[in-house]
């Protein structure tokens, strides 16, 4: 069967078998688009395709379209302590409107949402004691 793969506005066609694993399909797509198969994810009908399942288990038929998108690594879990502390300081260094509870910058004179001048500094985070 022939499957179309969309990525970044381009469409390429690849040959696949219904009994083929999604992992091997990723390798074919990676070769066609010159990308590493571990850094991509495939989607069919808005469902993410798992590597351990087959093409037929997702109901992919001839001339169906699969969307490929790059896997983006994110999150703050691997941040150093110094960078995390600096980010938390910037996040907590603002003013809160007493009327609508909107956050405004630390040098704001009035609320950005309701134009009230009744602003207070954001309370510092409570530190939890480790047991």
Short mmCIF file of N, CA and C in Angstrom, two decimals:
data_model
loop_
_atom_site.label_atom_id
_atom_site.label_comp_id
_atom_site.label_asym_id
_atom_site.label_seq_id
_atom_site.Cartn_x
_atom_site.Cartn_y
_atom_site.Cartn_z
N UNK A 1 0.84 -1.18 0.00
CA UNK A 1 0.00 0.00 0.00
C UNK A 1 0.88 1.24 0.00
N UNK A 2 0.33 2.32 -0.50
CA UNK A 2 1.06 3.57 -0.58
C UNK A 2 0.48 4.56 0.43
N UNK A 3 1.34 5.16 1.24
CA UNK A 3 0.92 6.10 2.28
C UNK A 3 1.59 7.44 2.02
N UNK A 4 0.82 8.51 2.15
CA UNK A 4 1.43 9.84 2.01
C UNK A 4 1.81 10.36 3.40
N UNK A 5 2.98 10.99 3.46
CA UNK A 5 3.50 11.51 4.72
C UNK A 5 3.69 13.01 4.56
N UNK A 6 3.04 13.79 5.42
CA UNK A 6 3.15 15.25 5.38
C UNK A 6 4.09 15.73 6.46
N UNK A 7 4.96 16.67 6.06
CA UNK A 7 5.87 17.28 7.03
C UNK A 7 6.29 18.64 6.51
N UNK A 8 5.97 19.68 7.25
CA UNK A 8 6.41 21.03 6.90
C UNK A 8 5.91 21.51 5.55
N UNK A 9 4.70 21.18 5.17
CA UNK A 9 4.14 21.63 3.90
C UNK A 9 4.53 20.77 2.72
N UNK A 10 5.36 19.76 2.92
CA UNK A 10 5.77 18.85 1.84
C UNK A 10 5.11 17.50 2.06
N UNK A 11 4.81 16.83 0.96
CA UNK A 11 4.21 15.50 1.03
C UNK A 11 5.10 14.52 0.27
N UNK A 12 5.41 13.39 0.90
CA UNK A 12 6.15 12.32 0.23
C UNK A 12 5.35 11.03 0.35
N UNK A 13 5.55 10.14 -0.60
CA UNK A 13 4.84 8.87 -0.61
C UNK A 13 5.82 7.74 -0.32
N UNK A 14 5.38 6.80 0.53
CA UNK A 14 6.20 5.64 0.86
C UNK A 14 5.36 4.38 0.72
N UNK A 15 6.05 3.27 0.45
CA UNK A 15 5.40 1.96 0.36
C UNK A 15 5.43 1.32 1.74
N UNK A 16 4.30 0.77 2.16
CA UNK A 16 4.23 0.10 3.47
C UNK A 16 3.31 -1.10 3.37
N UNK A 17 3.49 -2.03 4.28
CA UNK A 17 2.64 -3.22 4.39
C UNK A 17 1.78 -3.10 5.64
N UNK A 18 0.56 -3.67 5.62
CA UNK A 18 -0.30 -3.59 6.81
C UNK A 18 0.30 -4.26 8.05
N UNK A 19 1.15 -5.27 7.85
CA UNK A 19 1.74 -5.97 9.00
C UNK A 19 3.02 -5.30 9.51
N UNK A 20 3.41 -4.21 8.90
CA UNK A 20 4.65 -3.51 9.25
C UNK A 20 4.49 -2.75 10.57
N UNK A 21 5.53 -2.77 11.39
CA UNK A 21 5.52 -2.03 12.65
C UNK A 21 5.70 -0.54 12.38
N UNK A 22 5.15 0.27 13.27
CA UNK A 22 5.26 1.72 13.15
C UNK A 22 6.73 2.14 13.27
N UNK A 23 7.51 1.42 14.05
CA UNK A 23 8.93 1.73 14.20
C UNK A 23 9.66 1.63 12.86
N UNK A 24 9.38 0.56 12.09
CA UNK A 24 10.02 0.44 10.78
C UNK A 24 9.47 1.47 9.80
N UNK A 25 8.20 1.85 9.97
CA UNK A 25 7.62 2.91 9.14
C UNK A 25 8.32 4.24 9.43
N UNK A 26 8.63 4.49 10.70
CA UNK A 26 9.36 5.70 11.08
C UNK A 26 10.74 5.74 10.41
N UNK A 27 11.39 4.58 10.33
CA UNK A 27 12.70 4.51 9.69
C UNK A 27 12.58 4.85 8.21
N UNK A 28 11.54 4.32 7.54
CA UNK A 28 11.32 4.65 6.13
C UNK A 28 11.06 6.13 5.94
N UNK A 29 10.23 6.69 6.80
CA UNK A 29 9.90 8.12 6.72
C UNK A 29 11.14 8.96 7.00
N UNK A 30 11.94 8.54 7.97
CA UNK A 30 13.17 9.26 8.29
C UNK A 30 14.15 9.26 7.14
N UNK A 31 14.24 8.14 6.42
CA UNK A 31 15.12 8.08 5.25
C UNK A 31 14.59 8.97 4.13
N UNK A 32 13.27 9.01 3.95
CA UNK A 32 12.68 9.82 2.89
C UNK A 32 12.83 11.31 3.18
N UNK A 33 12.75 11.70 4.45
CA UNK A 33 12.83 13.12 4.82
C UNK A 33 14.19 13.52 5.37
N UNK A 34 15.13 12.58 5.39
CA UNK A 34 16.49 12.78 5.92
C UNK A 34 16.49 13.31 7.35
N UNK A 35 15.71 12.63 8.21
CA UNK A 35 15.65 12.96 9.64
C UNK A 35 15.90 11.70 10.46
N UNK A 36 16.33 11.87 11.69
CA UNK A 36 16.53 10.75 12.60
C UNK A 36 15.17 10.26 13.09
N UNK A 37 14.95 8.95 13.02
CA UNK A 37 13.63 8.41 13.39
C UNK A 37 13.33 8.53 14.88
N UNK A 38 14.36 8.66 15.73
CA UNK A 38 14.10 8.80 17.16
C UNK A 38 13.63 10.20 17.53
N UNK A 39 13.85 11.17 16.66
CA UNK A 39 13.47 12.55 16.94
C UNK A 39 12.19 12.96 16.23
N UNK A 40 11.34 11.99 15.86
CA UNK A 40 10.09 12.33 15.19
C UNK A 40 8.94 11.53 15.77
N UNK A 41 7.74 12.01 15.56
CA UNK A 41 6.53 11.31 15.97
C UNK A 41 5.58 11.31 14.79
N UNK A 42 4.78 10.26 14.68
CA UNK A 42 3.81 10.14 13.59
C UNK A 42 2.41 10.23 14.15
N UNK A 43 1.50 10.76 13.33
CA UNK A 43 0.12 10.96 13.75
C UNK A 43 -0.79 10.58 12.59
N UNK A 44 -1.89 9.86 12.89
CA UNK A 44 -2.89 9.52 11.89
C UNK A 44 -4.26 9.77 12.50
N UNK A 45 -5.07 10.56 11.84
CA UNK A 45 -6.40 10.93 12.35
C UNK A 45 -6.31 11.49 13.77
N UNK A 46 -5.37 12.36 14.00
CA UNK A 46 -5.14 13.05 15.28
C UNK A 46 -4.77 12.11 16.42
N UNK A 47 -4.29 10.91 16.11
CA UNK A 47 -3.84 9.97 17.13
C UNK A 47 -2.35 9.73 16.95
N UNK A 48 -1.61 9.81 18.04
CA UNK A 48 -0.18 9.53 17.99
C UNK A 48 0.03 8.03 17.79
N UNK A 49 0.94 7.66 16.90
CA UNK A 49 1.20 6.26 16.60
C UNK A 49 2.33 5.74 17.48
N UNK A 50 2.07 4.61 18.15
CA UNK A 50 3.07 4.00 19.03
C UNK A 50 3.97 3.08 18.21
N UNK A 51 5.23 2.99 18.60
CA UNK A 51 6.22 2.23 17.85
C UNK A 51 5.94 0.73 17.83
N UNK A 52 5.33 0.19 18.87
CA UNK A 52 5.17 -1.26 19.00
C UNK A 52 3.96 -1.82 18.24
N UNK A 53 3.08 -0.96 17.74
CA UNK A 53 1.88 -1.44 17.04
C UNK A 53 2.12 -1.49 15.53
N UNK A 54 1.20 -2.15 14.82
CA UNK A 54 1.33 -2.29 13.37
C UNK A 54 0.52 -1.23 12.64
N UNK A 55 0.75 -1.13 11.34
CA UNK A 55 0.03 -0.17 10.51
C UNK A 55 -1.45 -0.52 10.47
N UNK A 56 -1.77 -1.82 10.38
CA UNK A 56 -3.17 -2.25 10.30
C UNK A 56 -3.92 -2.01 11.60
N UNK A 57 -3.24 -2.03 12.74
CA UNK A 57 -3.93 -1.85 14.02
C UNK A 57 -4.49 -0.44 14.17
N UNK A 58 -3.96 0.53 13.42
CA UNK A 58 -4.48 1.89 13.44
C UNK A 58 -5.49 2.14 12.32
N UNK A 59 -5.76 1.14 11.50
CA UNK A 59 -6.74 1.30 10.42
C UNK A 59 -6.22 2.16 9.27
N UNK A 60 -4.92 2.18 9.08
CA UNK A 60 -4.33 2.95 7.98
C UNK A 60 -4.50 2.15 6.71
N UNK A 61 -5.11 2.79 5.70
CA UNK A 61 -5.36 2.12 4.43
C UNK A 61 -4.54 2.76 3.32
N UNK A 62 -4.74 2.26 2.12
CA UNK A 62 -4.04 2.76 0.94
C UNK A 62 -4.37 4.23 0.72
N UNK A 63 -3.36 5.04 0.43
CA UNK A 63 -3.46 6.48 0.17
C UNK A 63 -3.93 7.30 1.37
N UNK A 64 -3.82 6.76 2.58
CA UNK A 64 -4.10 7.56 3.78
C UNK A 64 -2.91 8.49 4.04
N UNK A 65 -3.18 9.55 4.81
CA UNK A 65 -2.14 10.54 5.10
C UNK A 65 -1.70 10.42 6.55
N UNK A 66 -0.40 10.39 6.74
CA UNK A 66 0.20 10.40 8.07
C UNK A 66 0.95 11.71 8.22
N UNK A 67 0.81 12.34 9.37
CA UNK A 67 1.49 13.61 9.63
C UNK A 67 2.70 13.32 10.51
N UNK A 68 3.86 13.82 10.09
CA UNK A 68 5.07 13.65 10.87
C UNK A 68 5.43 14.99 11.50
N UNK A 69 5.78 14.98 12.77
CA UNK A 69 6.21 16.20 13.43
C UNK A 69 7.43 15.88 14.30
N UNK A 70 8.31 16.85 14.46
CA UNK A 70 9.52 16.60 15.27
C UNK A 70 9.19 16.56 16.75
N UNK A 71 9.90 15.70 17.46
CA UNK A 71 9.76 15.63 18.91
C UNK A 71 10.55 16.78 19.51
N UNK A 72 9.90 17.58 20.32
CA UNK A 72 10.55 18.73 20.92
C UNK A 72 10.81 18.44 22.39
N UNK A 73 12.05 18.55 22.78
CA UNK A 73 12.41 18.33 24.17
C UNK A 73 12.19 19.62 24.93
N UNK A 74 11.53 19.53 26.05
CA UNK A 74 11.26 20.74 26.80
C UNK A 74 11.09 20.45 28.27
N UNK A 75 10.65 21.45 28.98
CA UNK A 75 10.45 21.30 30.41
C UNK A 75 11.63 21.84 31.18
N UNK A 76 11.44 22.06 32.43
CA UNK A 76 12.50 22.63 33.25
C UNK A 76 13.12 21.62 34.18
N UNK A 77 12.85 20.34 33.97
CA UNK A 77 13.36 19.33 34.87
C UNK A 77 14.87 19.20 34.88
N UNK A 78 15.52 19.56 33.78
CA UNK A 78 16.96 19.39 33.72
C UNK A 78 17.69 20.73 33.85
N UNK A 79 17.07 21.68 34.52
CA UNK A 79 17.67 23.00 34.73
C UNK A 79 18.59 22.96 35.94
N UNK A 80 19.67 23.71 35.90
CA UNK A 80 20.55 23.77 37.07
C UNK A 80 19.84 24.53 38.19
N UNK A 81 20.32 24.37 39.42
CA UNK A 81 19.67 25.02 40.56
C UNK A 81 19.72 26.53 40.45
N UNK A 82 20.83 27.05 39.97
CA UNK A 82 21.01 28.49 39.84
C UNK A 82 20.01 29.06 38.81
N UNK A 83 19.88 28.38 37.66
CA UNK A 83 18.95 28.85 36.64
C UNK A 83 17.50 28.76 37.12
N UNK A 84 17.17 27.68 37.84
CA UNK A 84 15.82 27.54 38.37
C UNK A 84 15.47 28.61 39.37
N UNK A 85 16.42 28.94 40.24
CA UNK A 85 16.19 29.98 41.24
C UNK A 85 16.01 31.34 40.57
N UNK A 86 16.79 31.59 39.51
CA UNK A 86 16.67 32.86 38.80
C UNK A 86 15.31 32.96 38.09
N UNK A 87 14.86 31.85 37.50
CA UNK A 87 13.57 31.84 36.82
C UNK A 87 12.42 32.05 37.81
N UNK A 88 12.50 31.43 38.98
CA UNK A 88 11.46 31.59 39.99
C UNK A 88 11.44 33.02 40.53
N UNK A 89 12.60 33.64 40.64
CA UNK A 89 12.66 35.02 41.12
C UNK A 89 11.97 35.94 40.13
N UNK A 90 12.22 35.74 38.84
CA UNK A 90 11.60 36.58 37.82
C UNK A 90 10.09 36.35 37.77
N UNK A 91 9.67 35.10 37.98
CA UNK A 91 8.25 34.78 37.93
C UNK A 91 7.50 35.40 39.11
N UNK A 92 8.15 35.44 40.27
CA UNK A 92 7.50 35.94 41.48
C UNK A 92 7.74 37.42 41.73
N UNK A 93 8.51 38.06 40.90
CA UNK A 93 8.84 39.47 41.08
C UNK A 93 7.86 40.33 40.28
N UNK A 94 6.61 40.37 40.72
CA UNK A 94 5.60 41.16 40.00
C UNK A 94 4.57 41.70 40.99
N UNK A 95 3.64 42.49 40.48
CA UNK A 95 2.58 43.07 41.30
C UNK A 95 1.25 42.43 40.94
N UNK A 96 0.37 42.28 41.94
CA UNK A 96 -0.95 41.68 41.76
C UNK A 96 -2.00 42.75 42.02
N UNK A 97 -3.00 42.81 41.14
CA UNK A 97 -4.10 43.75 41.32
C UNK A 97 -5.03 43.21 42.41
N UNK A 98 -5.40 44.04 43.35
CA UNK A 98 -6.29 43.60 44.43
C UNK A 98 -7.72 43.49 43.96
N UNK A 99 -8.04 44.07 42.82
CA UNK A 99 -9.41 44.07 42.32
C UNK A 99 -9.69 42.88 41.40
N UNK A 100 -8.78 42.61 40.43
CA UNK A 100 -9.05 41.54 39.46
C UNK A 100 -8.01 40.42 39.51
N UNK A 101 -7.01 40.52 40.39
CA UNK A 101 -5.96 39.52 40.59
C UNK A 101 -5.09 39.28 39.36
N UNK A 102 -5.00 40.25 38.47
CA UNK A 102 -4.13 40.11 37.30
C UNK A 102 -2.70 40.44 37.70
N UNK A 103 -1.73 39.80 37.02
CA UNK A 103 -0.32 40.08 37.27
C UNK A 103 0.13 41.24 36.39
N UNK A 104 0.90 42.13 36.95
CA UNK A 104 1.49 43.24 36.20
C UNK A 104 2.98 43.28 36.52
N UNK A 105 3.72 43.98 35.72
CA UNK A 105 5.16 44.09 35.93
C UNK A 105 5.49 44.79 37.23
N UNK A 106 6.75 44.63 37.67
CA UNK A 106 7.13 45.18 38.98
C UNK A 106 7.18 46.70 39.00
N UNK A 107 7.25 47.35 37.83
CA UNK A 107 7.29 48.81 37.80
C UNK A 107 5.96 49.42 37.35
N UNK A 108 4.90 48.60 37.30
CA UNK A 108 3.59 49.10 36.84
C UNK A 108 2.98 50.06 37.86
N UNK A 109 2.30 51.07 37.37
CA UNK A 109 1.61 52.03 38.23
C UNK A 109 0.14 51.69 38.38
N UNK A 110 -0.43 51.01 37.35
CA UNK A 110 -1.84 50.60 37.41
C UNK A 110 -1.99 49.25 36.74
N UNK A 111 -3.12 48.60 36.99
CA UNK A 111 -3.38 47.27 36.48
C UNK A 111 -3.53 47.29 34.96
N UNK A 112 -3.01 46.25 34.31
CA UNK A 112 -3.09 46.18 32.85
C UNK A 112 -4.48 45.78 32.36
N UNK A 113 -5.30 45.18 33.24
CA UNK A 113 -6.63 44.75 32.83
C UNK A 113 -7.73 45.74 33.20
N UNK A 114 -7.74 46.16 34.46
CA UNK A 114 -8.87 46.97 34.94
C UNK A 114 -8.49 48.42 35.25
N UNK A 115 -7.25 48.81 35.01
CA UNK A 115 -6.75 50.17 35.24
C UNK A 115 -6.85 50.63 36.69
N UNK A 116 -6.95 49.70 37.62
CA UNK A 116 -6.97 50.05 39.04
C UNK A 116 -5.55 50.37 39.50
N UNK A 117 -5.43 51.28 40.46
CA UNK A 117 -4.11 51.62 41.01
C UNK A 117 -3.84 50.88 42.30
N UNK A 118 -4.74 49.98 42.69
CA UNK A 118 -4.61 49.24 43.94
C UNK A 118 -3.81 47.95 43.68
N UNK A 119 -2.48 48.05 43.67
CA UNK A 119 -1.60 46.91 43.40
C UNK A 119 -0.82 46.54 44.65
N UNK A 120 -0.53 45.26 44.79
CA UNK A 120 0.28 44.77 45.90
C UNK A 120 1.38 43.87 45.34
N UNK A 121 2.49 43.76 46.05
CA UNK A 121 3.53 42.84 45.57
C UNK A 121 3.08 41.39 45.76
N UNK A 122 3.52 40.52 44.86
CA UNK A 122 3.18 39.11 44.98
C UNK A 122 3.88 38.53 46.20
N UNK A 123 3.16 37.68 46.94
CA UNK A 123 3.71 37.09 48.15
C UNK A 123 4.80 36.08 47.77
N UNK A 124 5.85 35.98 48.58
CA UNK A 124 6.91 35.01 48.27
C UNK A 124 6.40 33.59 48.48
N UNK A 125 7.02 32.66 47.77
CA UNK A 125 6.65 31.25 47.90
C UNK A 125 7.06 30.73 49.27
N UNK A 126 6.22 29.87 49.82
CA UNK A 126 6.55 29.23 51.09
C UNK A 126 7.50 28.08 50.80
N UNK A 127 8.55 27.98 51.56
CA UNK A 127 9.49 26.88 51.36
C UNK A 127 9.04 25.69 52.20
N UNK A 128 9.08 24.53 51.58
CA UNK A 128 8.68 23.31 52.26
C UNK A 128 9.91 22.68 52.90
N UNK A 129 9.74 22.19 54.13
CA UNK A 129 10.84 21.51 54.80
C UNK A 129 10.88 20.07 54.32
N UNK A 130 12.08 19.61 53.95
CA UNK A 130 12.24 18.22 53.53
C UNK A 130 12.36 17.34 54.75
N UNK A 131 11.69 16.20 54.69
CA UNK A 131 11.70 15.26 55.82
C UNK A 131 12.79 14.25 55.66
#
